[in-house]
Amino acid sequence: AVVSTQSTGEDNKIGLRGVANLCDVLSEHSYVKHLNLAGNGLTDPTAVVLGEMLKVNYTLTCLIVRQNQFSCNGAQAIAGALLSNDSLNELDISWNKIRSKGSEALGKMVASNSGLISLNVSFNGLDALGAAAFVKAIKTNSQLVNLDLINTRIPGSECKELGKALAANTTLKIIKLGNNPFKEPDIEILFHGLTTTSLYIIGLEDIPLSKGLYERLQEFEREQRVVIHYGKSGGNQRSRPMTSSALRLDEFITTNLSKLAPLVLAKDKDKTGQLTVTEFKECLQEAGLRLRQNELNRLVDKLNLKDQVPHKEILMGKIPSVLERMRNSAKRKQVTTESS
């Protein structure tokens, strides 16, 4: 079940009393999986109520509270609750007013929490205190797959330790660092520490890069088989146009990457780096691709996905090259069968 009370209108705020009533229900019933309270102008007392609910509710898997008015006390309340709650898989607390003490509490929570797979704290203020806590958390956390730290005021002085932390982490696949006050030497230091990585995607959008550094980062992409998103400063250009079916799939994956990546990785229980076509379709549906089964089958048939699907490259946005290689593989198998 999904409960969404998202509202950005001045006259439609759910408010403290509404959230309190909702949390009373959630504390006693276990059928709600997804709670969206975005854009309701909620303040710290509401976050305290949500925290108390999270201490006793072990069914909720997704909580979205972006675009509210939570500050440090609100972040501390939610983070404190999640120290003992490993059932929540996704938390979006972006676009609030969380600063150093609150972000430090979130970072310390990540260090010990073993349930969160996706965390979005973008457009808050980590500052030095919060950034240091998140760096330590990245070193020790072995569950998080997607971490969004866009525009969180991470100081460049943390880049050295951040690079080392990302190199040590083997489960994180997506890290978004765009629009932070990094200078070119900070990026150099970050990637100098990132001697090896399990990451699929590194986001550096809206960070100025010289041509020389951009070229060195492209070389890093090739060596480490990772995709770096540069945004306005550069970018990964597609080598050829995609078919409408491939484009539709690519757009969905790009938009829903934070949801899709954990599903795909969980489905790949044997860690082969590949899924069957059936498993891939199940992941797309679970991530929210709203198509009837026959429509999804037609979409996949048009892409000629008749082999194991290499999920790393697809999540990295390399659908055109993946499809071309899979088609060629299918053709070679057909030729071999006919000749024998």
mmCIF file of C-alpha atoms in Angstrom:
data_model
loop_
_atom_site.group_PDB
_atom_site.id
_atom_site.type_symbol
_atom_site.label_atom_id
_atom_site.label_comp_id
_atom_site.label_asym_id
_atom_site.label_seq_id
_atom_site.Cartn_x
_atom_site.Cartn_y
_atom_site.Cartn_z
ATOM 1 C CA ALA A 1 0.000 0.000 0.000
ATOM 2 C CA VAL A 2 1.131 3.533 -0.743
ATOM 3 C CA VAL A 3 0.097 6.671 1.112
ATOM 4 C CA SER A 4 0.845 10.006 -0.557
ATOM 5 C CA THR A 5 -0.120 13.319 0.950
ATOM 6 C CA GLN A 6 2.156 15.444 -1.197
ATOM 7 C CA SER A 7 0.913 19.002 -1.418
ATOM 8 C CA THR A 8 2.563 22.245 -2.424
ATOM 9 C CA GLY A 9 -0.567 24.412 -2.155
ATOM 10 C CA GLU A 10 -0.833 26.920 0.670
ATOM 11 C CA ASP A 11 -4.250 25.605 1.700
ATOM 12 C CA ASN A 12 -3.511 21.894 1.619
ATOM 13 C CA LYS A 13 -0.846 21.357 4.288
ATOM 14 C CA ILE A 14 -1.372 18.205 6.308
ATOM 15 C CA GLY A 15 0.214 19.781 9.398
ATOM 16 C CA LEU A 16 1.339 18.393 12.744
ATOM 17 C CA ARG A 17 -2.074 17.126 13.793
ATOM 18 C CA GLY A 18 -2.640 15.343 10.498
ATOM 19 C CA VAL A 19 0.756 13.643 10.635
ATOM 20 C CA ALA A 20 0.190 12.709 14.294
ATOM 21 C CA ASN A 21 -3.099 11.035 13.418
ATOM 22 C CA LEU A 22 -1.450 9.264 10.497
ATOM 23 C CA CYS A 23 1.419 8.063 12.683
ATOM 24 C CA ASP A 24 -1.025 6.711 15.267
ATOM 25 C CA VAL A 25 -2.452 4.509 12.536
ATOM 26 C CA LEU A 26 0.993 3.518 11.241
ATOM 27 C CA SER A 27 2.143 2.584 14.744
ATOM 28 C CA GLU A 28 -0.618 -0.004 15.010
ATOM 29 C CA HIS A 29 -1.078 -1.196 11.425
ATOM 30 C CA SER A 30 1.445 -2.748 9.060
ATOM 31 C CA TYR A 31 -0.006 -2.438 5.579
ATOM 32 C CA VAL A 32 1.587 0.861 4.469
ATOM 33 C CA LYS A 33 4.916 0.499 2.663
ATOM 34 C CA HIS A 34 5.427 3.940 1.136
ATOM 35 C CA LEU A 35 4.741 7.287 2.839
ATOM 36 C CA ASN A 36 5.110 10.553 0.892
ATOM 37 C CA LEU A 37 4.862 13.764 2.923
ATOM 38 C CA ALA A 38 6.776 16.020 0.536
ATOM 39 C CA GLY A 39 6.051 19.710 0.246
ATOM 40 C CA ASN A 40 3.812 20.045 3.294
ATOM 41 C CA GLY A 41 5.754 22.715 5.188
ATOM 42 C CA LEU A 42 6.375 20.290 8.057
ATOM 43 C CA THR A 43 8.566 21.454 10.942
ATOM 44 C CA ASP A 44 10.679 19.792 13.626
ATOM 45 C CA PRO A 45 7.819 18.786 15.975
ATOM 46 C CA THR A 46 6.358 16.773 13.091
ATOM 47 C CA ALA A 47 9.736 15.094 12.546
ATOM 48 C CA VAL A 48 9.726 14.081 16.213
ATOM 49 C CA VAL A 49 6.316 12.449 15.716
ATOM 50 C CA LEU A 50 7.605 10.639 12.633
ATOM 51 C CA GLY A 51 10.635 9.482 14.601
ATOM 52 C CA GLU A 52 8.485 7.965 17.326
ATOM 53 C CA MET A 53 6.479 6.121 14.675
ATOM 54 C CA LEU A 54 9.647 4.783 13.043
ATOM 55 C CA LYS A 55 10.752 3.312 16.361
ATOM 56 C CA VAL A 56 7.801 0.909 16.358
ATOM 57 C CA ASN A 57 6.895 0.534 12.676
ATOM 58 C CA TYR A 58 8.970 -2.093 10.853
ATOM 59 C CA THR A 59 6.838 -2.336 7.718
ATOM 60 C CA LEU A 60 7.386 1.073 6.130
ATOM 61 C CA THR A 61 10.097 0.790 3.466
ATOM 62 C CA CYS A 62 10.048 4.277 1.912
ATOM 63 C CA LEU A 63 9.716 7.695 3.561
ATOM 64 C CA ILE A 64 9.740 10.881 1.466
ATOM 65 C CA VAL A 65 9.874 14.137 3.419
ATOM 66 C CA ARG A 66 11.632 16.414 0.941
ATOM 67 C CA GLN A 67 10.781 20.096 0.578
ATOM 68 C CA ASN A 68 9.737 20.665 4.171
ATOM 69 C CA GLN A 69 11.099 22.847 6.986
ATOM 70 C CA PHE A 70 13.052 20.319 9.046
ATOM 71 C CA SER A 71 16.156 21.686 10.738
ATOM 72 C CA CYS A 72 18.737 20.042 12.988
ATOM 73 C CA ASN A 73 16.280 18.870 15.653
ATOM 74 C CA GLY A 74 14.063 17.261 13.044
ATOM 75 C CA ALA A 75 16.983 15.481 11.390
ATOM 76 C CA GLN A 76 18.223 14.260 14.770
ATOM 77 C CA ALA A 77 14.789 12.852 15.598
ATOM 78 C CA ILE A 78 14.543 10.865 12.370
ATOM 79 C CA ALA A 79 18.188 9.768 12.480
ATOM 80 C CA GLY A 80 17.821 8.632 16.087
ATOM 81 C CA ALA A 81 14.817 6.491 15.204
ATOM 82 C CA LEU A 82 16.663 4.848 12.331
ATOM 83 C CA LEU A 83 19.484 3.752 14.624
ATOM 84 C CA SER A 84 17.151 0.937 15.670
ATOM 85 C CA ASN A 85 15.068 0.595 12.495
ATOM 86 C CA ASP A 86 16.582 -1.418 9.664
ATOM 87 C CA SER A 87 13.316 -1.876 7.772
ATOM 88 C CA LEU A 88 13.273 1.482 5.994
ATOM 89 C CA ASN A 89 15.041 1.096 2.626
ATOM 90 C CA GLU A 90 14.607 4.566 1.151
ATOM 91 C CA LEU A 91 14.727 7.997 2.802
ATOM 92 C CA ASP A 92 14.407 11.271 0.903
ATOM 93 C CA ILE A 93 14.998 14.193 3.266
ATOM 94 C CA SER A 94 16.290 16.605 0.622
ATOM 95 C CA TRP A 95 15.431 20.302 0.325
ATOM 96 C CA ASN A 96 15.035 20.946 4.053
ATOM 97 C CA LYS A 97 16.965 23.258 6.395
ATOM 98 C CA ILE A 98 19.301 20.702 7.930
ATOM 99 C CA ARG A 99 22.743 21.988 8.914
ATOM 100 C CA SER A 100 25.860 20.648 10.626
ATOM 101 C CA LYS A 101 24.487 19.003 13.809
ATOM 102 C CA GLY A 102 21.526 17.530 11.991
ATOM 103 C CA SER A 103 23.619 16.255 9.092
ATOM 104 C CA GLU A 104 26.150 14.837 11.556
ATOM 105 C CA ALA A 105 23.325 12.839 13.149
ATOM 106 C CA LEU A 106 22.275 11.534 9.729
ATOM 107 C CA GLY A 107 25.872 10.552 8.934
ATOM 108 C CA LYS A 108 26.292 8.687 12.214
ATOM 109 C CA MET A 109 23.001 6.905 11.578
ATOM 110 C CA VAL A 110 24.224 5.747 8.143
ATOM 111 C CA ALA A 111 27.370 4.355 9.750
ATOM 112 C CA SER A 112 25.367 1.887 11.842
ATOM 113 C CA ASN A 113 22.138 1.432 9.886
ATOM 114 C CA SER A 114 21.890 -1.746 7.819
ATOM 115 C CA GLY A 115 18.543 -1.167 6.151
ATOM 116 C CA LEU A 116 18.826 1.968 4.022
ATOM 117 C CA ILE A 117 19.589 1.340 0.366
ATOM 118 C CA SER A 118 18.878 4.825 -0.980
ATOM 119 C CA LEU A 119 19.419 8.123 0.871
ATOM 120 C CA ASN A 120 18.842 11.613 -0.522
ATOM 121 C CA VAL A 121 20.039 14.531 1.640
ATOM 122 C CA SER A 122 20.664 16.933 -1.247
ATOM 123 C CA PHE A 123 20.089 20.667 -0.879
ATOM 124 C CA ASN A 124 20.828 20.702 2.842
ATOM 125 C CA GLY A 125 24.007 21.876 4.559
ATOM 126 C CA LEU A 126 26.452 19.184 5.649
ATOM 127 C CA ASP A 127 29.288 21.632 6.295
ATOM 128 C CA ALA A 128 32.526 20.234 7.762
ATOM 129 C CA LEU A 129 30.901 18.440 10.700
ATOM 130 C CA GLY A 130 28.279 16.602 8.660
ATOM 131 C CA ALA A 131 30.651 15.888 5.786
ATOM 132 C CA ALA A 132 33.155 14.220 8.118
ATOM 133 C CA ALA A 133 30.374 12.052 9.564
ATOM 134 C CA PHE A 134 29.262 10.961 6.099
ATOM 135 C CA VAL A 135 32.828 10.165 5.042
ATOM 136 C CA LYS A 136 33.180 7.854 8.052
ATOM 137 C CA ALA A 137 29.796 6.321 7.260
ATOM 138 C CA ILE A 138 30.795 5.564 3.661
ATOM 139 C CA LYS A 139 33.830 3.674 4.964
ATOM 140 C CA THR A 140 31.781 1.377 7.204
ATOM 141 C CA ASN A 141 28.330 1.086 5.611
ATOM 142 C CA SER A 142 27.821 -2.091 3.588
ATOM 143 C CA GLN A 143 24.197 -1.697 2.536
ATOM 144 C CA LEU A 144 23.736 1.718 0.897
ATOM 145 C CA VAL A 145 23.590 1.653 -2.911
ATOM 146 C CA ASN A 146 22.560 5.215 -3.770
ATOM 147 C CA LEU A 147 23.704 8.365 -1.933
ATOM 148 C CA ASP A 148 22.698 11.844 -3.100
ATOM 149 C CA LEU A 149 24.845 14.656 -1.662
ATOM 150 C CA ILE A 150 24.164 17.287 -4.330
ATOM 151 C CA ASN A 151 24.525 20.879 -3.111
ATOM 152 C CA THR A 152 25.270 20.005 0.519
ATOM 153 C CA ARG A 153 28.209 22.381 1.015
ATOM 154 C CA ILE A 154 30.800 19.650 1.420
ATOM 155 C CA PRO A 155 34.103 21.489 1.927
ATOM 156 C CA GLY A 156 36.931 20.682 -0.455
ATOM 157 C CA SER A 157 39.091 19.737 2.523
ATOM 158 C CA GLU A 158 37.066 16.504 2.838
ATOM 159 C CA CYS A 159 37.856 15.322 -0.703
ATOM 160 C CA LYS A 160 40.997 13.396 0.258
ATOM 161 C CA GLU A 161 39.238 11.272 2.881
ATOM 162 C CA LEU A 162 36.121 11.020 0.731
ATOM 163 C CA GLY A 163 38.162 9.469 -2.076
ATOM 164 C CA LYS A 164 39.654 6.918 0.308
ATOM 165 C CA ALA A 165 36.224 6.118 1.743
ATOM 166 C CA LEU A 166 34.709 5.558 -1.697
ATOM 167 C CA ALA A 167 37.629 3.293 -2.617
ATOM 168 C CA ALA A 168 37.046 1.206 0.524
ATOM 169 C CA ASN A 169 33.288 0.858 0.001
ATOM 170 C CA THR A 170 32.248 -2.119 -2.136
ATOM 171 C CA THR A 171 28.450 -1.754 -2.116
ATOM 172 C CA LEU A 172 27.790 1.899 -3.020
ATOM 173 C CA LYS A 173 27.022 2.180 -6.745
ATOM 174 C CA ILE A 174 25.789 5.766 -7.178
ATOM 175 C CA ILE A 175 27.293 8.833 -5.501
ATOM 176 C CA LYS A 176 26.065 12.311 -6.454
ATOM 177 C CA LEU A 177 28.405 15.157 -5.508
ATOM 178 C CA GLY A 178 27.361 17.849 -7.953
ATOM 179 C CA ASN A 179 27.032 21.543 -7.152
ATOM 180 C CA ASN A 180 29.351 21.419 -4.139
ATOM 181 C CA PRO A 181 32.068 24.069 -3.613
ATOM 182 C CA PHE A 182 34.871 21.904 -4.971
ATOM 183 C CA LYS A 183 37.780 23.509 -6.774
ATOM 184 C CA GLU A 184 39.843 21.713 -9.372
ATOM 185 C CA PRO A 185 42.587 20.651 -6.906
ATOM 186 C CA ASP A 186 39.871 19.137 -4.687
ATOM 187 C CA ILE A 187 38.635 16.963 -7.566
ATOM 188 C CA GLU A 188 42.228 15.943 -8.329
ATOM 189 C CA ILE A 189 42.709 14.869 -4.713
ATOM 190 C CA LEU A 190 39.362 13.055 -4.636
ATOM 191 C CA PHE A 191 40.211 10.897 -7.628
ATOM 192 C CA HIS A 192 43.799 10.394 -6.503
ATOM 193 C CA GLY A 193 42.407 8.625 -3.423
ATOM 194 C CA LEU A 194 39.891 6.710 -5.512
ATOM 195 C CA THR A 195 42.448 4.144 -6.642
ATOM 196 C CA THR A 196 39.796 1.492 -7.142
ATOM 197 C CA THR A 197 36.027 1.630 -7.078
ATOM 198 C CA SER A 198 32.865 -0.445 -7.183
ATOM 199 C CA LEU A 199 30.865 2.617 -8.205
ATOM 200 C CA TYR A 200 28.807 2.680 -11.380
ATOM 201 C CA ILE A 201 28.049 6.407 -11.461
ATOM 202 C CA ILE A 202 29.752 9.493 -9.993
ATOM 203 C CA GLY A 203 27.853 12.762 -10.295
ATOM 204 C CA LEU A 204 29.933 15.939 -10.654
ATOM 205 C CA GLU A 205 27.323 18.175 -12.252
ATOM 206 C CA ASP A 206 27.870 21.942 -12.087
ATOM 207 C CA ILE A 207 31.470 21.679 -10.897
ATOM 208 C CA PRO A 208 33.847 23.667 -13.169
ATOM 209 C CA LEU A 209 36.504 21.504 -14.810
ATOM 210 C CA SER A 210 39.373 22.473 -17.054
ATOM 211 C CA LYS A 211 39.834 20.659 -20.336
ATOM 212 C CA GLY A 212 42.871 18.846 -18.952
ATOM 213 C CA LEU A 213 41.084 17.540 -15.887
ATOM 214 C CA TYR A 214 38.043 16.608 -17.956
ATOM 215 C CA GLU A 215 40.261 14.482 -20.217
ATOM 216 C CA ARG A 216 41.928 12.811 -17.221
ATOM 217 C CA LEU A 217 38.544 11.981 -15.749
ATOM 218 C CA GLN A 218 37.490 10.457 -19.056
ATOM 219 C CA GLU A 219 40.572 8.249 -18.857
ATOM 220 C CA PHE A 220 39.531 7.300 -15.305
ATOM 221 C CA GLU A 221 36.097 6.332 -16.649
ATOM 222 C CA ARG A 222 37.659 3.990 -19.198
ATOM 223 C CA GLU A 223 40.076 2.411 -16.726
ATOM 224 C CA GLN A 224 37.582 1.911 -13.890
ATOM 225 C CA ARG A 225 34.509 1.234 -16.072
ATOM 226 C CA VAL A 226 32.505 3.939 -14.338
ATOM 227 C CA VAL A 227 30.352 6.767 -15.704
ATOM 228 C CA ILE A 228 30.921 10.348 -14.535
ATOM 229 C CA HIS A 229 28.129 12.867 -15.039
ATOM 230 C CA TYR A 230 29.545 16.315 -15.717
ATOM 231 C CA GLY A 231 26.381 18.330 -16.395
ATOM 232 C CA LYS A 232 27.146 21.796 -17.734
ATOM 233 C CA SER A 233 30.897 21.258 -17.561
ATOM 234 C CA GLY A 234 31.055 18.417 -20.038
ATOM 235 C CA GLY A 235 29.056 15.275 -20.452
ATOM 236 C CA ASN A 236 28.867 11.858 -21.997
ATOM 237 C CA GLN A 237 27.611 12.165 -25.528
ATOM 238 C CA ARG A 238 25.838 9.225 -27.132
ATOM 239 C CA SER A 239 27.621 7.824 -30.122
ATOM 240 C CA ARG A 240 24.469 7.248 -32.174
ATOM 241 C CA PRO A 241 20.712 7.830 -31.978
ATOM 242 C CA MET A 242 18.623 5.270 -30.127
ATOM 243 C CA THR A 243 15.435 3.672 -31.365
ATOM 244 C CA SER A 244 12.212 4.922 -29.789
ATOM 245 C CA SER A 245 11.983 1.763 -27.655
ATOM 246 C CA ALA A 246 15.558 2.094 -26.434
ATOM 247 C CA LEU A 247 15.059 5.811 -25.811
ATOM 248 C CA ARG A 248 11.934 5.134 -23.760
ATOM 249 C CA LEU A 249 13.744 2.568 -21.666
ATOM 250 C CA ASP A 250 16.811 4.790 -21.294
ATOM 251 C CA GLU A 251 14.698 7.732 -20.118
ATOM 252 C CA PHE A 252 12.927 5.576 -17.548
ATOM 253 C CA ILE A 253 16.197 4.159 -16.205
ATOM 254 C CA THR A 254 17.770 7.620 -15.977
ATOM 255 C CA THR A 255 14.776 9.072 -14.138
ATOM 256 C CA ASN A 256 14.335 6.131 -11.754
ATOM 257 C CA LEU A 257 17.939 5.068 -11.253
ATOM 258 C CA SER A 258 17.886 5.405 -7.462
ATOM 259 C CA LYS A 259 14.947 2.971 -7.271
ATOM 260 C CA LEU A 260 16.065 0.610 -10.019
ATOM 261 C CA ALA A 261 19.693 0.073 -8.999
ATOM 262 C CA PRO A 262 18.981 -1.523 -5.587
ATOM 263 C CA LEU A 263 16.318 -3.773 -7.120
ATOM 264 C CA VAL A 264 18.674 -4.966 -9.845
ATOM 265 C CA LEU A 265 21.535 -5.609 -7.444
ATOM 266 C CA ALA A 266 19.265 -7.509 -5.052
ATOM 267 C CA LYS A 267 17.951 -9.656 -7.908
ATOM 268 C CA ASP A 268 21.499 -10.601 -8.931
ATOM 269 C CA LYS A 269 21.936 -12.928 -5.960
ATOM 270 C CA ASP A 270 24.882 -14.789 -7.510
ATOM 271 C CA LYS A 271 26.728 -11.512 -8.281
ATOM 272 C CA THR A 272 27.220 -12.478 -11.916
ATOM 273 C CA GLY A 273 26.637 -8.953 -13.175
ATOM 274 C CA GLN A 274 23.762 -10.190 -15.313
ATOM 275 C CA LEU A 275 20.021 -10.800 -15.064
ATOM 276 C CA THR A 276 17.694 -12.876 -17.134
ATOM 277 C CA VAL A 277 15.269 -10.918 -19.311
ATOM 278 C CA THR A 278 12.425 -11.967 -16.988
ATOM 279 C CA GLU A 279 14.296 -10.705 -13.926
ATOM 280 C CA PHE A 280 15.085 -7.441 -15.705
ATOM 281 C CA LYS A 281 11.421 -6.892 -16.567
ATOM 282 C CA GLU A 282 10.431 -7.586 -12.953
ATOM 283 C CA CYS A 283 12.879 -4.933 -11.768
ATOM 284 C CA LEU A 284 11.494 -2.384 -14.237
ATOM 285 C CA GLN A 285 7.958 -3.014 -12.986
ATOM 286 C CA GLU A 286 8.969 -2.842 -9.322
ATOM 287 C CA ALA A 287 10.755 0.462 -10.008
ATOM 288 C CA GLY A 288 7.510 1.911 -11.326
ATOM 289 C CA LEU A 289 7.442 1.335 -15.100
ATOM 290 C CA ARG A 290 3.699 1.633 -15.654
ATOM 291 C CA LEU A 291 3.066 -0.745 -18.522
ATOM 292 C CA ARG A 292 0.733 -3.686 -18.856
ATOM 293 C CA GLN A 293 2.519 -7.006 -19.174
ATOM 294 C CA ASN A 294 1.861 -7.297 -22.909
ATOM 295 C CA GLU A 295 3.129 -3.725 -23.444
ATOM 296 C CA LEU A 296 6.297 -4.466 -21.494
ATOM 297 C CA ASN A 297 6.808 -7.672 -23.466
ATOM 298 C CA ARG A 298 6.459 -5.758 -26.744
ATOM 299 C CA LEU A 299 8.935 -3.116 -25.573
ATOM 300 C CA VAL A 300 11.507 -5.733 -24.624
ATOM 301 C CA ASP A 301 10.860 -7.700 -27.833
ATOM 302 C CA LYS A 302 11.590 -4.567 -29.886
ATOM 303 C CA LEU A 303 14.928 -4.281 -28.101
ATOM 304 C CA ASN A 304 15.675 -7.905 -28.998
ATOM 305 C CA LEU A 305 16.756 -8.765 -25.460
ATOM 306 C CA LYS A 306 17.207 -12.491 -25.912
ATOM 307 C CA ASP A 307 20.234 -13.063 -23.753
ATOM 308 C CA GLN A 308 21.431 -12.330 -20.236
ATOM 309 C CA VAL A 309 21.104 -8.620 -19.517
ATOM 310 C CA PRO A 310 24.363 -6.964 -18.298
ATOM 311 C CA HIS A 311 22.847 -4.694 -15.684
ATOM 312 C CA LYS A 312 25.947 -2.646 -14.822
ATOM 313 C CA GLU A 313 26.256 -1.124 -18.275
ATOM 314 C CA ILE A 314 22.509 -0.540 -18.545
ATOM 315 C CA LEU A 315 22.449 1.289 -15.215
ATOM 316 C CA MET A 316 25.447 3.310 -16.400
ATOM 317 C CA GLY A 317 23.460 4.563 -19.381
ATOM 318 C CA LYS A 318 25.152 2.447 -22.057
ATOM 319 C CA ILE A 319 21.988 0.956 -23.527
ATOM 320 C CA PRO A 320 22.949 1.489 -27.204
ATOM 321 C CA SER A 321 26.242 -0.429 -27.004
ATOM 322 C CA VAL A 322 24.680 -3.136 -24.815
ATOM 323 C CA LEU A 323 21.815 -3.710 -27.236
ATOM 324 C CA GLU A 324 24.121 -3.814 -30.228
ATOM 325 C CA ARG A 325 26.387 -6.382 -28.565
ATOM 326 C CA MET A 326 23.411 -8.503 -27.457
ATOM 327 C CA ARG A 327 21.925 -8.455 -30.969
ATOM 328 C CA ASN A 328 25.262 -9.538 -32.446
ATOM 329 C CA SER A 329 25.510 -12.334 -29.881
ATOM 330 C CA ALA A 330 22.009 -13.529 -30.777
ATOM 331 C CA LYS A 331 22.854 -13.450 -34.489
ATOM 332 C CA ARG A 332 26.041 -15.460 -33.961
ATOM 333 C CA LYS A 333 24.125 -18.085 -31.988
ATOM 334 C CA GLN A 334 21.517 -18.296 -34.739
ATOM 335 C CA VAL A 335 24.174 -18.721 -37.427
ATOM 336 C CA THR A 336 25.927 -21.423 -35.382
ATOM 337 C CA THR A 337 22.639 -23.299 -34.884
ATOM 338 C CA GLU A 338 21.743 -23.139 -38.577
ATOM 339 C CA SER A 339 25.198 -24.273 -39.717
ATOM 340 C CA SER A 340 25.162 -27.245 -37.381
#
